[in-house]
Amino acid sequence: MSLDMTDTMTLTVTERIDDRGGIARIRLTGDDLPSVTAGAHLDIYLPDVDLWRQYSLCSDPAETGFYEIGVLKDPASRGGSVEVHRVAQPGATLKVEGPRNHFPLDESATKTVLLGGGIGITPMIAMAKRLHALGKDFVLHYCTRSQSVTAFHDALKAAPFSDRVVFHHDDEAAEQKLDLTRDLPAPAPDTHLYVCGPQGFMDWVIDTAEAAGHATGNVHREYFSADVDLTGDSFEVEARASGVTLTIGPEDTIAKKLAEHGIKIDVKCEEGVCGTCVTDVLSGDIDHRDQFLTDEEREDGDQMCVCCSRGRGKLVLDI
């Protein structure tokens, strides 16, 4: 389940802390901020590079006066994070959509385990704050290469739930590193796991948890980015409502090809992680390449992320 708002806002950067590990902690304020739930994110538009990028909120969901995000400056990215670091100075204004929540917290769980790798800690902090406020049983595992690059370290040490936070650093003794056989609880219907971070870290946690018997529906995940192969064999797409049939070439994406013919679908992440471009499919064999849809949604075969997924044969879209 996802919880979305569709507000478009202009927010002002009122505070910026350049924390360890190249992570900027950015506080945004505006009038009548929509309420948020733990796990929510904002879509931020960067006009100079014409990109939308998504950033999870790490501020307390109970906070009504501001939003806070953490942004890793990653030179290997496609330019979004570098641009945020450049423009998000105190006093700057940013066009923002949301908040949206595709990573909601199940507040009915008896036990919750939060696992954040690197910048993937940001939604986990908001979840920890909410779980603490609810008096729930939880633990937060935070994995980084070393303490010297561990953003939010001091804030988490000072948090009222600091006794629930376990730090794991790659450059420390083996017993300090995350050990999933030791650190994951036994599977149970009311035990839920949440993971966010680099794709390799997430795949390791998810595969290990599910192999240990945790139900897929109890292992929640949010990808910030994904290594996605956009190429493949040519196939046809019929946009039935628009009366257009197109050939999608080996280097094309459905969204880009449709846009060339005047059929615009909103696309933001271009990696199949944000869900903005999900489109209804009337018929056809979908080659899913995204990290957004659940296994159950893929099996239904009636929707796809057109920024990255492809078809085998002909697809008929409800657009």
JSON list of N, CA and C in Angstrom, two decimals, residues 233-293:
[
{"chain": "A", "resi": 233, "resn": "ASP", "atom": "N", "xyz": [15.21, -6.39, -26.93]},
{"chain": "A", "resi": 233, "resn": "ASP", "atom": "CA", "xyz": [14.67, -6.55, -28.28]},
{"chain": "A", "resi": 233, "resn": "ASP", "atom": "C", "xyz": [13.54, -5.54, -28.53]},
{"chain": "A", "resi": 234, "resn": "SER", "atom": "N", "xyz": [13.33, -5.22, -29.80]},
{"chain": "A", "resi": 234, "resn": "SER", "atom": "CA", "xyz": [12.24, -4.33, -30.18]},
{"chain": "A", "resi": 234, "resn": "SER", "atom": "C", "xyz": [10.89, -4.99, -29.89]},
{"chain": "A", "resi": 235, "resn": "PHE", "atom": "N", "xyz": [9.91, -4.17, -29.59]},
{"chain": "A", "resi": 235, "resn": "PHE", "atom": "CA", "xyz": [8.55, -4.66, -29.36]},
{"chain": "A", "resi": 235, "resn": "PHE", "atom": "C", "xyz": [7.58, -3.53, -29.68]},
{"chain": "A", "resi": 236, "resn": "GLU", "atom": "N", "xyz": [6.30, -3.87, -29.81]},
{"chain": "A", "resi": 236, "resn": "GLU", "atom": "CA", "xyz": [5.28, -2.88, -30.13]},
{"chain": "A", "resi": 236, "resn": "GLU", "atom": "C", "xyz": [4.51, -2.47, -28.89]},
{"chain": "A", "resi": 237, "resn": "VAL", "atom": "N", "xyz": [4.10, -1.20, -28.87]},
{"chain": "A", "resi": 237, "resn": "VAL", "atom": "CA", "xyz": [3.22, -0.67, -27.82]},
{"chain": "A", "resi": 237, "resn": "VAL", "atom": "C", "xyz": [2.06, 0.05, -28.50]},
{"chain": "A", "resi": 238, "resn": "GLU", "atom": "N", "xyz": [0.86, -0.35, -28.13]},
{"chain": "A", "resi": 238, "resn": "GLU", "atom": "CA", "xyz": [-0.34, 0.35, -28.58]},
{"chain": "A", "resi": 238, "resn": "GLU", "atom": "C", "xyz": [-0.87, 1.19, -27.41]},
{"chain": "A", "resi": 239, "resn": "ALA", "atom": "N", "xyz": [-0.93, 2.50, -27.60]},
{"chain": "A", "resi": 239, "resn": "ALA", "atom": "CA", "xyz": [-1.57, 3.39, -26.62]},
{"chain": "A", "resi": 239, "resn": "ALA", "atom": "C", "xyz": [-3.02, 3.51, -27.06]},
{"chain": "A", "resi": 240, "resn": "ARG", "atom": "N", "xyz": [-3.86, 2.63, -26.51]},
{"chain": "A", "resi": 240, "resn": "ARG", "atom": "CA", "xyz": [-5.20, 2.45, -27.07]},
{"chain": "A", "resi": 240, "resn": "ARG", "atom": "C", "xyz": [-6.04, 3.72, -27.02]},
{"chain": "A", "resi": 241, "resn": "ALA", "atom": "N", "xyz": [-6.07, 4.40, -25.89]},
{"chain": "A", "resi": 241, "resn": "ALA", "atom": "CA", "xyz": [-6.91, 5.59, -25.77]},
{"chain": "A", "resi": 241, "resn": "ALA", "atom": "C", "xyz": [-6.43, 6.71, -26.68]},
{"chain": "A", "resi": 242, "resn": "SER", "atom": "N", "xyz": [-5.13, 6.71, -27.01]},
{"chain": "A", "resi": 242, "resn": "SER", "atom": "CA", "xyz": [-4.56, 7.75, -27.86]},
{"chain": "A", "resi": 242, "resn": "SER", "atom": "C", "xyz": [-4.59, 7.37, -29.33]},
{"chain": "A", "resi": 243, "resn": "GLY", "atom": "N", "xyz": [-4.89, 6.10, -29.63]},
{"chain": "A", "resi": 243, "resn": "GLY", "atom": "CA", "xyz": [-4.95, 5.66, -31.02]},
{"chain": "A", "resi": 243, "resn": "GLY", "atom": "C", "xyz": [-3.60, 5.61, -31.70]},
{"chain": "A", "resi": 244, "resn": "VAL", "atom": "N", "xyz": [-2.56, 5.30, -30.95]},
{"chain": "A", "resi": 244, "resn": "VAL", "atom": "CA", "xyz": [-1.20, 5.30, -31.50]},
{"chain": "A", "resi": 244, "resn": "VAL", "atom": "C", "xyz": [-0.55, 3.95, -31.22]},
{"chain": "A", "resi": 245, "resn": "THR", "atom": "N", "xyz": [0.12, 3.40, -32.24]},
{"chain": "A", "resi": 245, "resn": "THR", "atom": "CA", "xyz": [0.91, 2.18, -32.08]},
{"chain": "A", "resi": 245, "resn": "THR", "atom": "C", "xyz": [2.35, 2.48, -32.50]},
{"chain": "A", "resi": 246, "resn": "LEU", "atom": "N", "xyz": [3.30, 2.13, -31.64]},
{"chain": "A", "resi": 246, "resn": "LEU", "atom": "CA", "xyz": [4.70, 2.48, -31.86]},
{"chain": "A", "resi": 246, "resn": "LEU", "atom": "C", "xyz": [5.58, 1.26, -31.71]},
{"chain": "A", "resi": 247, "resn": "THR", "atom": "N", "xyz": [6.73, 1.31, -32.36]},
{"chain": "A", "resi": 247, "resn": "THR", "atom": "CA", "xyz": [7.77, 0.31, -32.15]},
{"chain": "A", "resi": 247, "resn": "THR", "atom": "C", "xyz": [8.80, 0.87, -31.18]},
{"chain": "A", "resi": 248, "resn": "ILE", "atom": "N", "xyz": [9.06, 0.13, -30.13]},
{"chain": "A", "resi": 248, "resn": "ILE", "atom": "CA", "xyz": [10.06, 0.53, -29.14]},
{"chain": "A", "resi": 248, "resn": "ILE", "atom": "C", "xyz": [11.35, -0.19, -29.50]},
{"chain": "A", "resi": 249, "resn": "GLY", "atom": "N", "xyz": [12.35, 0.57, -29.90]},
{"chain": "A", "resi": 249, "resn": "GLY", "atom": "CA", "xyz": [13.61, -0.02, -30.34]},
{"chain": "A", "resi": 249, "resn": "GLY", "atom": "C", "xyz": [14.48, -0.50, -29.20]},
{"chain": "A", "resi": 250, "resn": "PRO", "atom": "N", "xyz": [15.60, -1.16, -29.53]},
{"chain": "A", "resi": 250, "resn": "PRO", "atom": "CA", "xyz": [16.48, -1.74, -28.51]},
{"chain": "A", "resi": 250, "resn": "PRO", "atom": "C", "xyz": [17.03, -0.72, -27.52]},
{"chain": "A", "resi": 251, "resn": "GLU", "atom": "N", "xyz": [17.17, 0.53, -27.94]},
{"chain": "A", "resi": 251, "resn": "GLU", "atom": "CA", "xyz": [17.73, 1.55, -27.05]},
{"chain": "A", "resi": 251, "resn": "GLU", "atom": "C", "xyz": [16.67, 2.53, -26.55]},
{"chain": "A", "resi": 252, "resn": "ASP", "atom": "N", "xyz": [15.41, 2.32, -26.94]},
{"chain": "A", "resi": 252, "resn": "ASP", "atom": "CA", "xyz": [14.32, 3.22, -26.53]},
{"chain": "A", "resi": 252, "resn": "ASP", "atom": "C", "xyz": [13.72, 2.77, -25.19]},
{"chain": "A", "resi": 253, "resn": "THR", "atom": "N", "xyz": [13.03, 3.70, -24.54]},
{"chain": "A", "resi": 253, "resn": "THR", "atom": "CA", "xyz": [12.13, 3.33, -23.44]},
{"chain": "A", "resi": 253, "resn": "THR", "atom": "C", "xyz": [10.72, 3.69, -23.87]},
{"chain": "A", "resi": 254, "resn": "ILE", "atom": "N", "xyz": [9.74, 3.04, -23.28]},
{"chain": "A", "resi": 254, "resn": "ILE", "atom": "CA", "xyz": [8.35, 3.31, -23.64]},
{"chain": "A", "resi": 254, "resn": "ILE", "atom": "C", "xyz": [8.01, 4.77, -23.39]},
{"chain": "A", "resi": 255, "resn": "ALA", "atom": "N", "xyz": [8.40, 5.28, -22.22]},
{"chain": "A", "resi": 255, "resn": "ALA", "atom": "CA", "xyz": [8.05, 6.65, -21.86]},
{"chain": "A", "resi": 255, "resn": "ALA", "atom": "C", "xyz": [8.63, 7.66, -22.85]},
{"chain": "A", "resi": 256, "resn": "LYS", "atom": "N", "xyz": [9.90, 7.48, -23.21]},
{"chain": "A", "resi": 256, "resn": "LYS", "atom": "CA", "xyz": [10.53, 8.43, -24.12]},
{"chain": "A", "resi": 256, "resn": "LYS", "atom": "C", "xyz": [9.92, 8.36, -25.51]},
{"chain": "A", "resi": 257, "resn": "LYS", "atom": "N", "xyz": [9.62, 7.15, -25.97]},
{"chain": "A", "resi": 257, "resn": "LYS", "atom": "CA", "xyz": [9.06, 6.99, -27.31]},
{"chain": "A", "resi": 257, "resn": "LYS", "atom": "C", "xyz": [7.65, 7.58, -27.38]},
{"chain": "A", "resi": 258, "resn": "LEU", "atom": "N", "xyz": [6.86, 7.36, -26.33]},
{"chain": "A", "resi": 258, "resn": "LEU", "atom": "CA", "xyz": [5.53, 7.96, -26.30]},
{"chain": "A", "resi": 258, "resn": "LEU", "atom": "C", "xyz": [5.61, 9.48, -26.29]},
{"chain": "A", "resi": 259, "resn": "ALA", "atom": "N", "xyz": [6.56, 10.03, -25.51]},
{"chain": "A", "resi": 259, "resn": "ALA", "atom": "CA", "xyz": [6.70, 11.48, -25.44]},
{"chain": "A", "resi": 259, "resn": "ALA", "atom": "C", "xyz": [7.04, 12.07, -26.81]},
{"chain": "A", "resi": 260, "resn": "GLU", "atom": "N", "xyz": [7.83, 11.35, -27.59]},
{"chain": "A", "resi": 260, "resn": "GLU", "atom": "CA", "xyz": [8.18, 11.82, -28.94]},
{"chain": "A", "resi": 260, "resn": "GLU", "atom": "C", "xyz": [6.94, 11.96, -29.82]},
{"chain": "A", "resi": 261, "resn": "HIS", "atom": "N", "xyz": [5.88, 11.23, -29.49]},
{"chain": "A", "resi": 261, "resn": "HIS", "atom": "CA", "xyz": [4.65, 11.28, -30.27]},
{"chain": "A", "resi": 261, "resn": "HIS", "atom": "C", "xyz": [3.53, 11.99, -29.52]},
{"chain": "A", "resi": 262, "resn": "GLY", "atom": "N", "xyz": [3.92, 12.85, -28.59]},
{"chain": "A", "resi": 262, "resn": "GLY", "atom": "CA", "xyz": [2.96, 13.72, -27.92]},
{"chain": "A", "resi": 262, "resn": "GLY", "atom": "C", "xyz": [2.17, 13.08, -26.79]},
{"chain": "A", "resi": 263, "resn": "ILE", "atom": "N", "xyz": [2.55, 11.89, -26.37]},
{"chain": "A", "resi": 263, "resn": "ILE", "atom": "CA", "xyz": [1.86, 11.22, -25.26]},
{"chain": "A", "resi": 263, "resn": "ILE", "atom": "C", "xyz": [2.78, 11.26, -24.06]},
{"chain": "A", "resi": 264, "resn": "LYS", "atom": "N", "xyz": [2.51, 12.18, -23.15]},
{"chain": "A", "resi": 264, "resn": "LYS", "atom": "CA", "xyz": [3.42, 12.42, -22.04]},
{"chain": "A", "resi": 264, "resn": "LYS", "atom": "C", "xyz": [2.98, 11.65, -20.79]},
{"chain": "A", "resi": 265, "resn": "ILE", "atom": "N", "xyz": [3.90, 10.90, -20.25]},
{"chain": "A", "resi": 265, "resn": "ILE", "atom": "CA", "xyz": [3.71, 10.23, -18.97]},
{"chain": "A", "resi": 265, "resn": "ILE", "atom": "C", "xyz": [4.74, 10.80, -18.00]},
{"chain": "A", "resi": 266, "resn": "ASP", "atom": "N", "xyz": [4.29, 11.20, -16.82]},
{"chain": "A", "resi": 266, "resn": "ASP", "atom": "CA", "xyz": [5.23, 11.75, -15.84]},
{"chain": "A", "resi": 266, "resn": "ASP", "atom": "C", "xyz": [6.27, 10.71, -15.47]},
{"chain": "A", "resi": 267, "resn": "VAL", "atom": "N", "xyz": [7.53, 11.11, -15.57]},
{"chain": "A", "resi": 267, "resn": "VAL", "atom": "CA", "xyz": [8.67, 10.25, -15.23]},
{"chain": "A", "resi": 267, "resn": "VAL", "atom": "C", "xyz": [9.59, 11.06, -14.34]},
{"chain": "A", "resi": 268, "resn": "LYS", "atom": "N", "xyz": [10.04, 10.44, -13.25]},
{"chain": "A", "resi": 268, "resn": "LYS", "atom": "CA", "xyz": [10.92, 11.18, -12.33]},
{"chain": "A", "resi": 268, "resn": "LYS", "atom": "C", "xyz": [12.25, 10.47, -12.09]},
{"chain": "A", "resi": 269, "resn": "CYS", "atom": "N", "xyz": [12.22, 9.23, -11.61]},
{"chain": "A", "resi": 269, "resn": "CYS", "atom": "CA", "xyz": [13.48, 8.59, -11.26]},
{"chain": "A", "resi": 269, "resn": "CYS", "atom": "C", "xyz": [14.20, 7.99, -12.46]},
{"chain": "A", "resi": 270, "resn": "GLU", "atom": "N", "xyz": [13.46, 7.52, -13.47]},
{"chain": "A", "resi": 270, "resn": "GLU", "atom": "CA", "xyz": [13.99, 6.86, -14.67]},
{"chain": "A", "resi": 270, "resn": "GLU", "atom": "C", "xyz": [14.69, 5.54, -14.37]},
{"chain": "A", "resi": 271, "resn": "GLU", "atom": "N", "xyz": [14.49, 5.01, -13.16]},
{"chain": "A", "resi": 271, "resn": "GLU", "atom": "CA", "xyz": [15.14, 3.76, -12.77]},
{"chain": "A", "resi": 271, "resn": "GLU", "atom": "C", "xyz": [14.15, 2.75, -12.21]},
{"chain": "A", "resi": 272, "resn": "GLY", "atom": "N", "xyz": [12.85, 3.07, -12.27]},
{"chain": "A", "resi": 272, "resn": "GLY", "atom": "CA", "xyz": [11.87, 2.13, -11.78]},
{"chain": "A", "resi": 272, "resn": "GLY", "atom": "C", "xyz": [11.82, 1.97, -10.27]},
{"chain": "A", "resi": 273, "resn": "VAL", "atom": "N", "xyz": [12.13, 3.05, -9.54]},
{"chain": "A", "resi": 273, "resn": "VAL", "atom": "CA", "xyz": [12.09, 2.96, -8.08]},
{"chain": "A", "resi": 273, "resn": "VAL", "atom": "C", "xyz": [11.04, 3.86, -7.44]},
{"chain": "A", "resi": 274, "resn": "CYS", "atom": "N", "xyz": [10.54, 4.86, -8.17]},
{"chain": "A", "resi": 274, "resn": "CYS", "atom": "CA", "xyz": [9.65, 5.83, -7.51]},
{"chain": "A", "resi": 274, "resn": "CYS", "atom": "C", "xyz": [8.17, 5.59, -7.77]},
{"chain": "A", "resi": 275, "resn": "GLY", "atom": "N", "xyz": [7.82, 4.91, -8.85]},
{"chain": "A", "resi": 275, "resn": "GLY", "atom": "CA", "xyz": [6.43, 4.60, -9.14]},
{"chain": "A", "resi": 275, "resn": "GLY", "atom": "C", "xyz": [5.64, 5.68, -9.83]},
{"chain": "A", "resi": 276, "resn": "THR", "atom": "N", "xyz": [6.26, 6.81, -10.14]},
{"chain": "A", "resi": 276, "resn": "THR", "atom": "CA", "xyz": [5.54, 7.91, -10.77]},
{"chain": "A", "resi": 276, "resn": "THR", "atom": "C", "xyz": [4.93, 7.51, -12.11]},
{"chain": "A", "resi": 277, "resn": "CYS", "atom": "N", "xyz": [5.63, 6.69, -12.87]},
{"chain": "A", "resi": 277, "resn": "CYS", "atom": "CA", "xyz": [5.23, 6.39, -14.25]},
{"chain": "A", "resi": 277, "resn": "CYS", "atom": "C", "xyz": [4.40, 5.11, -14.38]},
{"chain": "A", "resi": 278, "resn": "VAL", "atom": "N", "xyz": [3.95, 4.55, -13.28]},
{"chain": "A", "resi": 278, "resn": "VAL", "atom": "CA", "xyz": [3.17, 3.31, -13.37]},
{"chain": "A", "resi": 278, "resn": "VAL", "atom": "C", "xyz": [1.95, 3.52, -14.26]},
{"chain": "A", "resi": 279, "resn": "THR", "atom": "N", "xyz": [1.78, 2.64, -15.23]},
{"chain": "A", "resi": 279, "resn": "THR", "atom": "CA", "xyz": [0.75, 2.76, -16.25]},
{"chain": "A", "resi": 279, "resn": "THR", "atom": "C", "xyz": [-0.04, 1.46, -16.34]},
{"chain": "A", "resi": 280, "resn": "ASP", "atom": "N", "xyz": [-1.35, 1.56, -16.53]},
{"chain": "A", "resi": 280, "resn": "ASP", "atom": "CA", "xyz": [-2.20, 0.37, -16.65]},
{"chain": "A", "resi": 280, "resn": "ASP", "atom": "C", "xyz": [-1.95, -0.34, -17.98]},
{"chain": "A", "resi": 281, "resn": "VAL", "atom": "N", "xyz": [-1.90, -1.66, -17.93]},
{"chain": "A", "resi": 281, "resn": "VAL", "atom": "CA", "xyz": [-1.67, -2.49, -19.10]},
{"chain": "A", "resi": 281, "resn": "VAL", "atom": "C", "xyz": [-2.93, -3.31, -19.36]},
{"chain": "A", "resi": 282, "resn": "LEU", "atom": "N", "xyz": [-3.46, -3.20, -20.58]},
{"chain": "A", "resi": 282, "resn": "LEU", "atom": "CA", "xyz": [-4.67, -3.94, -20.95]},
{"chain": "A", "resi": 282, "resn": "LEU", "atom": "C", "xyz": [-4.36, -5.36, -21.39]},
{"chain": "A", "resi": 283, "resn": "SER", "atom": "N", "xyz": [-3.22, -5.56, -22.07]},
{"chain": "A", "resi": 283, "resn": "SER", "atom": "CA", "xyz": [-2.83, -6.90, -22.48]},
{"chain": "A", "resi": 283, "resn": "SER", "atom": "C", "xyz": [-1.36, -6.90, -22.87]},
{"chain": "A", "resi": 284, "resn": "GLY", "atom": "N", "xyz": [-0.78, -8.09, -22.89]},
{"chain": "A", "resi": 284, "resn": "GLY", "atom": "CA", "xyz": [0.61, -8.23, -23.30]},
{"chain": "A", "resi": 284, "resn": "GLY", "atom": "C", "xyz": [1.48, -8.83, -22.21]},
{"chain": "A", "resi": 285, "resn": "ASP", "atom": "N", "xyz": [2.65, -9.28, -22.63]},
{"chain": "A", "resi": 285, "resn": "ASP", "atom": "CA", "xyz": [3.62, -9.93, -21.75]},
{"chain": "A", "resi": 285, "resn": "ASP", "atom": "C", "xyz": [4.65, -8.89, -21.33]},
{"chain": "A", "resi": 286, "resn": "ILE", "atom": "N", "xyz": [4.67, -8.54, -20.03]},
{"chain": "A", "resi": 286, "resn": "ILE", "atom": "CA", "xyz": [5.52, -7.47, -19.52]},
{"chain": "A", "resi": 286, "resn": "ILE", "atom": "C", "xyz": [6.87, -8.03, -19.07]},
{"chain": "A", "resi": 287, "resn": "ASP", "atom": "N", "xyz": [7.93, -7.37, -19.48]},
{"chain": "A", "resi": 287, "resn": "ASP", "atom": "CA", "xyz": [9.28, -7.67, -19.00]},
{"chain": "A", "resi": 287, "resn": "ASP", "atom": "C", "xyz": [9.61, -6.63, -17.92]},
{"chain": "A", "resi": 288, "resn": "HIS", "atom": "N", "xyz": [9.28, -6.94, -16.68]},
{"chain": "A", "resi": 288, "resn": "HIS", "atom": "CA", "xyz": [9.45, -5.98, -15.59]},
{"chain": "A", "resi": 288, "resn": "HIS", "atom": "C", "xyz": [10.93, -5.77, -15.29]},
{"chain": "A", "resi": 289, "resn": "ARG", "atom": "N", "xyz": [11.35, -4.51, -15.24]},
{"chain": "A", "resi": 289, "resn": "ARG", "atom": "CA", "xyz": [12.73, -4.17, -14.90]},
{"chain": "A", "resi": 289, "resn": "ARG", "atom": "C", "xyz": [12.80, -3.29, -13.64]},
{"chain": "A", "resi": 290, "resn": "ASP", "atom": "N", "xyz": [11.66, -2.97, -13.05]},
{"chain": "A", "resi": 290, "resn": "ASP", "atom": "CA", "xyz": [11.61, -2.00, -11.96]},
{"chain": "A", "resi": 290, "resn": "ASP", "atom": "C", "xyz": [11.87, -2.67, -10.62]},
{"chain": "A", "resi": 291, "resn": "GLN", "atom": "N", "xyz": [12.03, -1.82, -9.59]},
{"chain": "A", "resi": 291, "resn": "GLN", "atom": "CA", "xyz": [12.12, -2.27, -8.20]},
{"chain": "A", "resi": 291, "resn": "GLN", "atom": "C", "xyz": [10.94, -1.75, -7.39]},
{"chain": "A", "resi": 292, "resn": "PHE", "atom": "N", "xyz": [9.92, -1.25, -8.06]},
{"chain": "A", "resi": 292, "resn": "PHE", "atom": "CA", "xyz": [8.82, -0.61, -7.36]},
{"chain": "A", "resi": 292, "resn": "PHE", "atom": "C", "xyz": [7.64, -1.55, -7.12]},
{"chain": "A", "resi": 293, "resn": "LEU", "atom": "N", "xyz": [7.20, -2.23, -8.16]},
{"chain": "A", "resi": 293, "resn": "LEU", "atom": "CA", "xyz": [6.03, -3.10, -8.03]},
{"chain": "A", "resi": 293, "resn": "LEU", "atom": "C", "xyz": [6.36, -4.33, -7.19]}
]
